Each structure stands twice: as structure tokens, then as C-alpha cells.
mmCIF file of C-alpha atoms and ligand atoms in Angstrom:
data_model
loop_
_atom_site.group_PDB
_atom_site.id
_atom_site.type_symbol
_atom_site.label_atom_id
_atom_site.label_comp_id
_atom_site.label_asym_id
_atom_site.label_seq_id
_atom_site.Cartn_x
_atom_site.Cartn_y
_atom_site.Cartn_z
ATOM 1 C CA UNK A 113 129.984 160.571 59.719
ATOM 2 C CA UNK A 114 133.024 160.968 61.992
ATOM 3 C CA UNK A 115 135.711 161.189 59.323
ATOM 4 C CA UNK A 116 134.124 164.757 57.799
ATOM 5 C CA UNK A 117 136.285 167.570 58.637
ATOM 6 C CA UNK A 118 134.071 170.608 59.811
ATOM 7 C CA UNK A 119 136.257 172.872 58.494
ATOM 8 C CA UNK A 120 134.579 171.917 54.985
ATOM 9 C CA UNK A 121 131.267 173.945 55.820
ATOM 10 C CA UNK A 122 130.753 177.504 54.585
ATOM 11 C CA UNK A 123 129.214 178.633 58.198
ATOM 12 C CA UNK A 124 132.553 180.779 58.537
ATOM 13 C CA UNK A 125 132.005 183.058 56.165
ATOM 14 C CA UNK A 126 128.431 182.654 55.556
ATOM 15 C CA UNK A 127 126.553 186.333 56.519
ATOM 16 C CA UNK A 128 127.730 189.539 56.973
ATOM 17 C CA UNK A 129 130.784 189.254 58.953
ATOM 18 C CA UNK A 130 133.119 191.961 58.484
ATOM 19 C CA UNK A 131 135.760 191.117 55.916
ATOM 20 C CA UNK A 132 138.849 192.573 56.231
ATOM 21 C CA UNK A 133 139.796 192.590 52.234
ATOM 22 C CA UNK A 134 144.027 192.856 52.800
ATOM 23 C CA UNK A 135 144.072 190.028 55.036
ATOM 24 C CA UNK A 136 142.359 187.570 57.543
ATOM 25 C CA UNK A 137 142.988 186.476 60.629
ATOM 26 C CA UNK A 138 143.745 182.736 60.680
ATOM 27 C CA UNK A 139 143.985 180.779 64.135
ATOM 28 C CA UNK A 140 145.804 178.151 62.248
ATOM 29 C CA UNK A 141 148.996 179.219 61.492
ATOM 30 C CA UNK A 142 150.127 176.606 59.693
ATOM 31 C CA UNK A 143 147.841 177.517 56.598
ATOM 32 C CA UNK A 144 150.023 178.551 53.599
ATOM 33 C CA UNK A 145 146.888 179.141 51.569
ATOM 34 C CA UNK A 146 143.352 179.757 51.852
ATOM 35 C CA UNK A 147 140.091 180.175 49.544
ATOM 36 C CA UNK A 148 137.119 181.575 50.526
ATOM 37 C CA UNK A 149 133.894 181.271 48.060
ATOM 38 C CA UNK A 150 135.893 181.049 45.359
ATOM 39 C CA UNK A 151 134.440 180.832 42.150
ATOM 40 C CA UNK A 152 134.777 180.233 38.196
ATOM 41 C CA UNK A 153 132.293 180.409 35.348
ATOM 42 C CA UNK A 154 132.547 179.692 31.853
ATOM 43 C CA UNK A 155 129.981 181.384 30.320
ATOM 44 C CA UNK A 156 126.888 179.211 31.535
ATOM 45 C CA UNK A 157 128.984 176.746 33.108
ATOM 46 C CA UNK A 158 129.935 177.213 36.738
ATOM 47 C CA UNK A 159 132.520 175.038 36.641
ATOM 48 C CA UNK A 160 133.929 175.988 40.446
ATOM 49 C CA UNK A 161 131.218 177.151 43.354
ATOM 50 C CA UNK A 162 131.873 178.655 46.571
ATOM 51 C CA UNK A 163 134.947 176.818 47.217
ATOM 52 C CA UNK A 164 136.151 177.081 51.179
ATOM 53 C CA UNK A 165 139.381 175.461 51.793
ATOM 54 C CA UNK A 166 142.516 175.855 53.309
ATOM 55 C CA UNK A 167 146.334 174.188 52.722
ATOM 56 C CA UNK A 168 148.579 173.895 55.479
ATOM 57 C CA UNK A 169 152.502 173.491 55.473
ATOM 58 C CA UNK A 170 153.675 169.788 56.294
ATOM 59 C CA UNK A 171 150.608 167.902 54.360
ATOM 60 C CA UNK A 172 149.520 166.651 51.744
ATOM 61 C CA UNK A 173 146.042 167.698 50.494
ATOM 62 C CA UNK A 174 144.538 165.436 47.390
ATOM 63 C CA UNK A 175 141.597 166.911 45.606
ATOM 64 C CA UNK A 176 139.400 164.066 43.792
ATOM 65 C CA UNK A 177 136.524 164.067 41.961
ATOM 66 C CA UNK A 178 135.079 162.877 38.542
ATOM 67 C CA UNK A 179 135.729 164.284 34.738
ATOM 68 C CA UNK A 180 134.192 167.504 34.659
ATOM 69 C CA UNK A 181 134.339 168.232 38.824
ATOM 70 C CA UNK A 182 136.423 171.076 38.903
ATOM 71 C CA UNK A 183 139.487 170.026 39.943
ATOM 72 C CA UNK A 184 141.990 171.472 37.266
ATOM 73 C CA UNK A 185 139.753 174.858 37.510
ATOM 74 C CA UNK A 186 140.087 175.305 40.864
ATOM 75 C CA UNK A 187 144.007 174.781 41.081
ATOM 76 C CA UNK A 188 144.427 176.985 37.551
ATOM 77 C CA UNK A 189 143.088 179.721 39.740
ATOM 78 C CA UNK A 190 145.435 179.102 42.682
ATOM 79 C CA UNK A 191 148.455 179.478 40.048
ATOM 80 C CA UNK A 192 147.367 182.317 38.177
ATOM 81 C CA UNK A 193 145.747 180.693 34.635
ATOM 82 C CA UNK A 194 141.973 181.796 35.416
ATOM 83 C CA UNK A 195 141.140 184.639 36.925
ATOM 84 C CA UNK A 196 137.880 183.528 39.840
ATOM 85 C CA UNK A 197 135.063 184.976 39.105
ATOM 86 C CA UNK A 198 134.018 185.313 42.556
ATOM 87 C CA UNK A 199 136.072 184.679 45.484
ATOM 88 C CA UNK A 200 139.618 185.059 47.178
ATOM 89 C CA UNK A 201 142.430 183.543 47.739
ATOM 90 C CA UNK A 202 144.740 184.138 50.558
ATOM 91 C CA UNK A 203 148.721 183.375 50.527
ATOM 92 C CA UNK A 204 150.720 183.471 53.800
ATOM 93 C CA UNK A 205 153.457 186.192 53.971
ATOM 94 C CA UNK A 206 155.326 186.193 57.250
ATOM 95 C CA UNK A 207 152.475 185.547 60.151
ATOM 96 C CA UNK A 208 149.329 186.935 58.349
ATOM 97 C CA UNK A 209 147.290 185.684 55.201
ATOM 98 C CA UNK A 210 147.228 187.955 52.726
ATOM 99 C CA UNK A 211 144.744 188.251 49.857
ATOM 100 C CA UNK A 212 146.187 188.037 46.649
ATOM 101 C CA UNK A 213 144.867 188.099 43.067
ATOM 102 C CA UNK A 214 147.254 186.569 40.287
ATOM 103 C CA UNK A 215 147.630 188.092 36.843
ATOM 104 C CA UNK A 216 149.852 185.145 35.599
ATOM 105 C CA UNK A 217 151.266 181.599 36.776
ATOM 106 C CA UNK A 218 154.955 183.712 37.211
ATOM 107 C CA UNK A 219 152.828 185.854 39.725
ATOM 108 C CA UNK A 220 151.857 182.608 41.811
ATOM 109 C CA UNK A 221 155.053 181.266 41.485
ATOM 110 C CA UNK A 222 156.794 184.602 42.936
ATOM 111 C CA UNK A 223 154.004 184.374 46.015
ATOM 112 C CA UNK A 224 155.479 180.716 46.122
ATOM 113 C CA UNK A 225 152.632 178.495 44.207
ATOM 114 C CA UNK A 226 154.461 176.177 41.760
ATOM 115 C CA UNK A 227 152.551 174.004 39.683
ATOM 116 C CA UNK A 228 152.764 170.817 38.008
ATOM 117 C CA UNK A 229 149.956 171.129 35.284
ATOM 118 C CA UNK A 230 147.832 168.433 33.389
ATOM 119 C CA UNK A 231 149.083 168.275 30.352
ATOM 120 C CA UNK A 232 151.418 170.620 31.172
ATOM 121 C CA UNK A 233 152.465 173.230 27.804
ATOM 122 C CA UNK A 234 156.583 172.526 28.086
ATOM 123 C CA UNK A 235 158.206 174.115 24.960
ATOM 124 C CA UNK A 236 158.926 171.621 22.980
ATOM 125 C CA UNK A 237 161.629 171.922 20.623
ATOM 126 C CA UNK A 238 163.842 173.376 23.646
ATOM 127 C CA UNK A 239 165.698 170.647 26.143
ATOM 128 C CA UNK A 240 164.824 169.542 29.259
ATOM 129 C CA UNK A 241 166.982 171.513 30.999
ATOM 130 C CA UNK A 242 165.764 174.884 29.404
ATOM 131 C CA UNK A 243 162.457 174.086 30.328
ATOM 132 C CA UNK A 244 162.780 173.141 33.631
ATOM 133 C CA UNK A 245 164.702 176.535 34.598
ATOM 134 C CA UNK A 246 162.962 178.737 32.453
ATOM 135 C CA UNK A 247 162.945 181.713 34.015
ATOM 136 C CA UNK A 248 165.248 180.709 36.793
ATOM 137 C CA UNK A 249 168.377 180.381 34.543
ATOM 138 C CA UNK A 250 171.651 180.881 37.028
ATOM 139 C CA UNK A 251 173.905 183.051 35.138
ATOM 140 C CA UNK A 252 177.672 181.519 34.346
ATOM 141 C CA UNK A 253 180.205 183.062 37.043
ATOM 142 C CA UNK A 254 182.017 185.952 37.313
ATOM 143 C CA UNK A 255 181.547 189.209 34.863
ATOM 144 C CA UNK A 256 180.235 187.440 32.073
ATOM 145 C CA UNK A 257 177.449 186.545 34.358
ATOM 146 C CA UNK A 258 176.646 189.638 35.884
ATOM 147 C CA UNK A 259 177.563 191.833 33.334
ATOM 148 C CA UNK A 260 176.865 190.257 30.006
ATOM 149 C CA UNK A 261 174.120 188.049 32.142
ATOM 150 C CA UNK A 262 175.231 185.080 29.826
ATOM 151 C CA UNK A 263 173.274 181.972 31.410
ATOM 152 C CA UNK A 264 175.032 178.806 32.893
ATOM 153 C CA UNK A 265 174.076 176.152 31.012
ATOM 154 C CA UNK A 266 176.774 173.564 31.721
ATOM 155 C CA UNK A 267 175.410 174.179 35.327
ATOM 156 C CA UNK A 268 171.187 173.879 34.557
ATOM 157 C CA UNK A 269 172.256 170.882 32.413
ATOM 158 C CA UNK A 270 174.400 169.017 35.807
ATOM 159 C CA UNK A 271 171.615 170.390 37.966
ATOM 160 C CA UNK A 272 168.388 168.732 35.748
ATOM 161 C CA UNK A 273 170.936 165.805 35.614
ATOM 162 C CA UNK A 274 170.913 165.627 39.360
ATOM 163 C CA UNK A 275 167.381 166.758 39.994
ATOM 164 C CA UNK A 276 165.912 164.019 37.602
ATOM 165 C CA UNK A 277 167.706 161.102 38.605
ATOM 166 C CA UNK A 278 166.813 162.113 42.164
ATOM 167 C CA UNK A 279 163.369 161.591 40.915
ATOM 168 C CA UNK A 280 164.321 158.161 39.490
ATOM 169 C CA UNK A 281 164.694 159.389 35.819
ATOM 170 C CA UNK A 282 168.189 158.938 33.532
ATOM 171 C CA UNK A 283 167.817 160.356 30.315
ATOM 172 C CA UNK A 284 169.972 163.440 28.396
ATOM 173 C CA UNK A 285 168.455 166.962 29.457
ATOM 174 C CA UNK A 286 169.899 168.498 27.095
ATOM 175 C CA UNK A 287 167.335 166.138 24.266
ATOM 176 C CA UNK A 288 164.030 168.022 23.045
ATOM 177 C CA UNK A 289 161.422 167.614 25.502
ATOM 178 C CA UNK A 290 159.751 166.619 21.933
ATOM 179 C CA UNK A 291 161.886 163.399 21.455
ATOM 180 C CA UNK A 292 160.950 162.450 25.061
ATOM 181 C CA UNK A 293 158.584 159.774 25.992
ATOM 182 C CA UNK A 294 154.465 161.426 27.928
ATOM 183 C CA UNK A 295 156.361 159.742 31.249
ATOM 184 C CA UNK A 296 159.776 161.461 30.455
ATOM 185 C CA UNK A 297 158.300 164.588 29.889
ATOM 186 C CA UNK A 298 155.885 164.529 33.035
ATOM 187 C CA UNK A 299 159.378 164.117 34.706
ATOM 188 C CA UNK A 300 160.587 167.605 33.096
ATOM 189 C CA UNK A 301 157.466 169.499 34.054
ATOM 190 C CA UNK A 302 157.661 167.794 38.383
ATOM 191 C CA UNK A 303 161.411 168.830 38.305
ATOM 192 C CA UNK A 304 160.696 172.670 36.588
ATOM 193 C CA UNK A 305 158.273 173.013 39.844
ATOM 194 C CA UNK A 306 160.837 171.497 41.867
ATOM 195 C CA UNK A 307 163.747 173.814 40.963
ATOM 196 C CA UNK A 308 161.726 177.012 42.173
ATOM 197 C CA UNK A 309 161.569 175.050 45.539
ATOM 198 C CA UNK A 310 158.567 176.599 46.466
ATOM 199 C CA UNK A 311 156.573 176.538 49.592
ATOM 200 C CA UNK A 312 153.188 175.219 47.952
ATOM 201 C CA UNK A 313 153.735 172.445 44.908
ATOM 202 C CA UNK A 314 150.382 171.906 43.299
ATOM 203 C CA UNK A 315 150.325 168.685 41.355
ATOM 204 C CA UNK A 316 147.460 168.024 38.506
ATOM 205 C CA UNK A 317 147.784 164.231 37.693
ATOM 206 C CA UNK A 318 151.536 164.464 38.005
ATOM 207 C CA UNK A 319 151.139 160.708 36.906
ATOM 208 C CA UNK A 320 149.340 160.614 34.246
ATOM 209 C CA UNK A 321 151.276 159.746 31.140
ATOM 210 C CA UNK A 322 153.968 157.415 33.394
ATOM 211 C CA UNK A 323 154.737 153.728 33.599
ATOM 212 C CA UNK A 324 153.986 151.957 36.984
ATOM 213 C CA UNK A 325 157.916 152.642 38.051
ATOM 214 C CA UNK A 326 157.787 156.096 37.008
ATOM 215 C CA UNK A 327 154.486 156.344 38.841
ATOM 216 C CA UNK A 328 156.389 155.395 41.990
ATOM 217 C CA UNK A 329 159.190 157.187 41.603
ATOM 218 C CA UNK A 330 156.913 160.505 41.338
ATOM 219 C CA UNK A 331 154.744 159.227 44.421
ATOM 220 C CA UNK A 332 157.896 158.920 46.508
ATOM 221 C CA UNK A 333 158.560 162.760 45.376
ATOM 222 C CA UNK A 334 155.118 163.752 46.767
ATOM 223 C CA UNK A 335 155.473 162.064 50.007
ATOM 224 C CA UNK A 336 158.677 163.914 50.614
ATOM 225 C CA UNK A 337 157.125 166.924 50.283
ATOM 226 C CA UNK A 338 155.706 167.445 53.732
ATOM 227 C CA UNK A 339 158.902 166.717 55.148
ATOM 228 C CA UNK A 340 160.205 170.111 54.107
ATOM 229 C CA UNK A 341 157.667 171.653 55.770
ATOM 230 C CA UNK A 342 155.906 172.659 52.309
ATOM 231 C CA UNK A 343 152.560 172.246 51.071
ATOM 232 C CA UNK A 344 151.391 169.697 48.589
ATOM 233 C CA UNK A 345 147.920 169.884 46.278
ATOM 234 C CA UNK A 346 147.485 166.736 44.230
ATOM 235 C CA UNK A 347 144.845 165.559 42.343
ATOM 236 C CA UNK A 348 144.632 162.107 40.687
ATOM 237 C CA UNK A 349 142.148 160.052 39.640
ATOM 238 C CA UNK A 350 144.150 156.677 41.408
ATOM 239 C CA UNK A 351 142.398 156.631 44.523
ATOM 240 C CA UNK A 352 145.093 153.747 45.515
ATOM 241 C CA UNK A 353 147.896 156.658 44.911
ATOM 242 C CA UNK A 354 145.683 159.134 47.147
ATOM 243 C CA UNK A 355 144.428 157.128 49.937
ATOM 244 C CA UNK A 356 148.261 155.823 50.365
ATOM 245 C CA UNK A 357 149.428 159.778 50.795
ATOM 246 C CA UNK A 358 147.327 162.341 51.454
ATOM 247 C CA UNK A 359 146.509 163.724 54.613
ATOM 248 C CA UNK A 360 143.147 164.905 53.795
ATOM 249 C CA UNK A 361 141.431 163.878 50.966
ATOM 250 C CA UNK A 362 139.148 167.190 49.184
ATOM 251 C CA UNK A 363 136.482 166.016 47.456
ATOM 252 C CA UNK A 364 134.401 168.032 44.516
ATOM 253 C CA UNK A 365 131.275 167.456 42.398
ATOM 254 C CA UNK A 366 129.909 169.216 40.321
ATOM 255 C CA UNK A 367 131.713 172.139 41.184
ATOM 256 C CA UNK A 368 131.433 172.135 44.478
ATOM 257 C CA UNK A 369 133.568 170.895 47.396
ATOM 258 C CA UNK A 370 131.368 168.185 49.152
ATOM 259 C CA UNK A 371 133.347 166.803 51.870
ATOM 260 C CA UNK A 372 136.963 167.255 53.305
ATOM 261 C CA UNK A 373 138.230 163.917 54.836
ATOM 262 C CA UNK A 374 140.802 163.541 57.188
ATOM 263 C CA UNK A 375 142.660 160.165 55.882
ATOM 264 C CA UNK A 376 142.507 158.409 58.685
ATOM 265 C CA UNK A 377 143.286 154.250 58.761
ATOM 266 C CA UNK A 378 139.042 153.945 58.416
ATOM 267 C CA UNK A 379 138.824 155.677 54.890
ATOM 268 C CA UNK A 380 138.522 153.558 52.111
ATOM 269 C CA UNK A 381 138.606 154.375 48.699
ATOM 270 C CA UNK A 382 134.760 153.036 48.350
ATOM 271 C CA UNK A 383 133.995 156.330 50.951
ATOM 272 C CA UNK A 384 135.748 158.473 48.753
ATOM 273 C CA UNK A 385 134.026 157.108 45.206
ATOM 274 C CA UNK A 386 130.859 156.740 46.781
ATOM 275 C CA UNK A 387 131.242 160.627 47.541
ATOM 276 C CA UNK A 388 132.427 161.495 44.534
ATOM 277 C CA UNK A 389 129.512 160.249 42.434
ATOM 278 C CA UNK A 390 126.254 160.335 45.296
ATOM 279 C CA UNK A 391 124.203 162.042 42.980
ATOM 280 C CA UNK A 392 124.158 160.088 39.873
ATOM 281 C CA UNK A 393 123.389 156.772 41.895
ATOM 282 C CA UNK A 394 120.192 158.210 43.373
HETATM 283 N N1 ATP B 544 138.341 176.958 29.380
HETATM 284 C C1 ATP B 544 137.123 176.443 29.587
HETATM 285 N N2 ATP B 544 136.041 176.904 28.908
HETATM 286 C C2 ATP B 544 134.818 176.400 29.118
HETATM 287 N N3 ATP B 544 134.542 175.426 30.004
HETATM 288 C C3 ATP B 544 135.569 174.918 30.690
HETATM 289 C C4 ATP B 544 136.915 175.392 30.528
HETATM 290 N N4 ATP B 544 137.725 174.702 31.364
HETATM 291 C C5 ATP B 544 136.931 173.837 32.019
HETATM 292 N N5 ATP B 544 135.641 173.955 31.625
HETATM 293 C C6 ATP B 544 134.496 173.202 32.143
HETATM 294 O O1 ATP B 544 134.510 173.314 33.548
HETATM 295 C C7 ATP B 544 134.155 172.097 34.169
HETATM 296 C C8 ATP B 544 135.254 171.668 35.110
HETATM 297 O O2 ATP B 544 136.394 171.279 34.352
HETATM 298 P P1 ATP B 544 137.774 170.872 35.027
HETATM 299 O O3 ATP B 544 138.764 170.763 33.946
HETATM 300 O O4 ATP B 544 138.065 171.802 36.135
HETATM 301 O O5 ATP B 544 137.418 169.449 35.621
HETATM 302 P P2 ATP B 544 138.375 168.372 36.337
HETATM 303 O O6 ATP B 544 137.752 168.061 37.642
HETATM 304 O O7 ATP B 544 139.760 168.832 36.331
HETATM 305 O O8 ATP B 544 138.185 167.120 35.361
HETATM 306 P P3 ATP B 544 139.257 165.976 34.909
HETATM 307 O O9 ATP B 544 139.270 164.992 36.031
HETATM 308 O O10 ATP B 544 138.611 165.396 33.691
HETATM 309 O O11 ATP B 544 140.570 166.601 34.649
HETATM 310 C C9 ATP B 544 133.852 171.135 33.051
HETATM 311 O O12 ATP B 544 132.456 171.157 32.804
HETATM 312 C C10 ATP B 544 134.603 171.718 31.867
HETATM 313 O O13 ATP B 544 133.966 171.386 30.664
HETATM 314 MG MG1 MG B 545 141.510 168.147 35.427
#
């Protein structure tokens, strides 16, 4: 069909091709990250396959697919959870793609990857605001900041204040993300990936545990992130939420990546469920 993206196949790198293993040259500049074969197992389970894909700056890339696809798997290795078992990934630095292997999610997020995780671990006797700057805590002013590097936290609790009612949200950041509400909290952990302002903002069911306002709220977010000239990954199960804002549409079964869309005015979500699930209605 017309609406399949070619750039889904794995004829590139199919054969013997010489592989440069620093870093690769990409006629698309625009690509702020790239994976070639990779791979995860769990044991028996090959839960990712041979997955070929590439993120550019200024869209929005949705991954969907069933329970049990791959989805989460194949993000967790772009920020540093799993370690692939077979496969690389490639980060741009400057004008070149370089291949980099993550020992941590702080390592993706210092090559620029910032993640938004399904059921995302927040600490949760600490605040809001200490969670979402954890680990990017401004220090207060003056000597007592760069000497004693005593942290500002009048100014992380105005800036969450800011950040989440930019997002739509009013509540106290300085309450336990443990007496927050699933939609409150999903708030916490979009504004922590937020505040590193990173080039590439991947998004696991950012939407999950919100109300139909919050939902909104989060979806205008995600469209704005393109306008930056950043990346966005997001994977939800609401095909409505995809179909309204991604520019291509990746879709995975079974571990695999079947089919890259381009979401053009002809896709409809029935394409994209009917691909999703082809070989269980044989
Ligand atoms: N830590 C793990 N150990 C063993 N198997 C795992 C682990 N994580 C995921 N899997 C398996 O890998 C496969 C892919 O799971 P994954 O979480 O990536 O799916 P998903 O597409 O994100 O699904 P969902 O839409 O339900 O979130 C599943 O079969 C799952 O059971
Ligand atoms: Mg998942």
C-alpha cells in the first residue's frame, strides 16, 4: 500500500556492508536517533527483533502495538534500563550519528534521551518538586551555592509551580508524590522529563492514569514538542490520541516492527489495528 514508509525494511543493513562501529553516515540529517537490528531477549522470550528505525527532530513518532508487542522494551533500551542484546543505537552529536551504548537512564539522559516511563518509579515519600529535578537541583545563589552547594528549593518549588500549571495542572509541589492522585503524579513524571529539556522526549503511555482533561492537557504538551525542533517517541494504546498527532505512526508485533506509516489524512485507525493484530485474525 502507498502509505508504507520504505524506510521500514531491513534491506539497508541486510548483508555484509561494511559497518563503521563509531558512527554512520546518515543522508538525513535531521535524525536525532537511530536503531539498527536492535534486539532484546528475556531468556526464551525475544521480546524485541531486529528493530530498524530512525527519529528525526521536529516530529512526532508514535509506536503502537498490542500487550506484549514490545513497545516499552524497545524504548527501555533507548533510555538506558535494558541493555539490547543485539543491536545499536545511534545518537546525533554535532553532524554525525554516533553509536552509543547506555549503562543507565542518567547516561541517556546526558546524550539527551529523557523519558517519561509507564508506570514510571517517582520516589514517593519525596515532593513533586524533588522528583521532578532530581538530579538537576539548581543550587541557591551566591557562596552558599557554590561553595556549600546547598540546593534552591524555594526556586525548584516556583519552577514545578510554573512548569505544571503550564501543563494544565494546580496542585502543591511541595505534597508527597504519594498523596497525589495516578493523573497528578503522571503530571510529575512529564514535567521531570521536561525540566532536562532534552532534545529526544520519549513518552510510554504518558496518559495512562489521567482524566479526559488531564489527557488533553498532556496531548497539547506532545504536540508542542516538534515545535522546538525536538524529537518525540510516544506510545499509547488510544489510537484517537495517535492518529490526531503523530507524524508517523511505528507499528510492532510480536516483537517486530511491521510497518512504519506516514500519517497522512488517508490513515485510519482501522489501518493501524488491522496491522497491529494481522496475525491472530488469519
Ligand atoms: N523484565 C522482563 N522479563 C521477562 N520478560 C519480559 C520483561 N519485560 C518484558 N517482557 C516480555 O517481553 C514482551 C514485550 O513486553 P513489553 O513490555 O515491551 O510490551 P509492550 O508492547 O510495552 O506491552 P504493553 O502495551 O502491555 O505495555 C512481553 O512478552 C513481556 O512479557
Ligand atoms: Mg508497555
Amino acid at each position: 500500500m502507498t502509505m508504507t514508509d520504505s524506510t521500514t525494511s531491513h534491506t539497508e543493513t541486510d548483508g555484509s556492508e561494511p559497518n563503521n562501529s563509531e558512527t554512520t553516515d546518515e543522508a538525513n540529517t535531521q535524525t536525532v536517533l537511530k536503531t539498527d537490528g536492535l534486539s532484546k531477549s528475556f531468556g526464551a522470550i525475544d521480546a524485541v527483533i531486529d528493530v530498524d528505525l530512525e527519529i528525526n527532530r521536529g516530529e512526532i513518532l508514535a509506536i503502537a502495538g498490542d500487550n506484549g508487542a514490545g513497545k516499552s522494551t524497545y524504548v527501555k533500551m533507548l533510555s538506558g534500563v535494558l541493555t539490547p542484546t543485539a543491536g545499536q543505537i545511534y545518537v546525533r552529536s554535532d553532524d554525525r550519528l554516533v553509536e552509543r551504548s547506555f549503562t543507565s537512564s542518567k547516561d541517556a539522559e546526558k546524550a539527551g534521551i529523557a523519558t517519561v516511563y509507564q508506570g514510571q518509579h517517582l520516589t514517593p515519600t519525596n515532593d513533586a518538586a524533588t522528583n521532578i529535578f532530581l538530579g538537576h537541583e539548581p543550587s541557591k545563589p551566591g557562596l552558599r551555592g557554590s561553595l556549600l552547594r546547598e540546593i534552591d528549593k524555594a526556586r525548584m518549588v516556583e519552577e514545578s509551580n510554573q512548569l505544571l500549571e503550564e501543563i494544565g495542572f494546580d496542585f502543591d509541589p511541595e505534597s508527597p508524590v504519594e498523596e497525589l492522585s495516578g493523573g497528578q503524579q503522571q503530571a510529575v513524571a512529564v514535567a521531570r522529563a521536561l525540566i532536562r529539556d532534552p532534545p529526544t522526549i520519549i513518552l510510554d503511555e504518558p496518559t495512562s492514569e489521567v482524566s479526559t482533561t488531564g489527557t488533553d492537557k498532556i496531548i497539547d504538551l506532545v504536540r508542542r514538542i516538534p515545535e522546538e525542533g525536538k524529537a518525540g517517541i510516544l506510545i499509547s494504546h488510544k489510537i484517537d490520541i495517535v492518529v490526531d498527532i503523530a507524524d508517523r505512526i511505528a507499528i510492532m508485533r510480536d516483537g517486530k516492527l511491521i510497518d512504519v506509516l506516514k500519517n497522512t489524512s488517508d490513515v485510519e485507525r482501522i489501518d493501524i489495528v488491522s496491522r497491529m493484530h494481522k496475525e491472530r485474525e488469519l
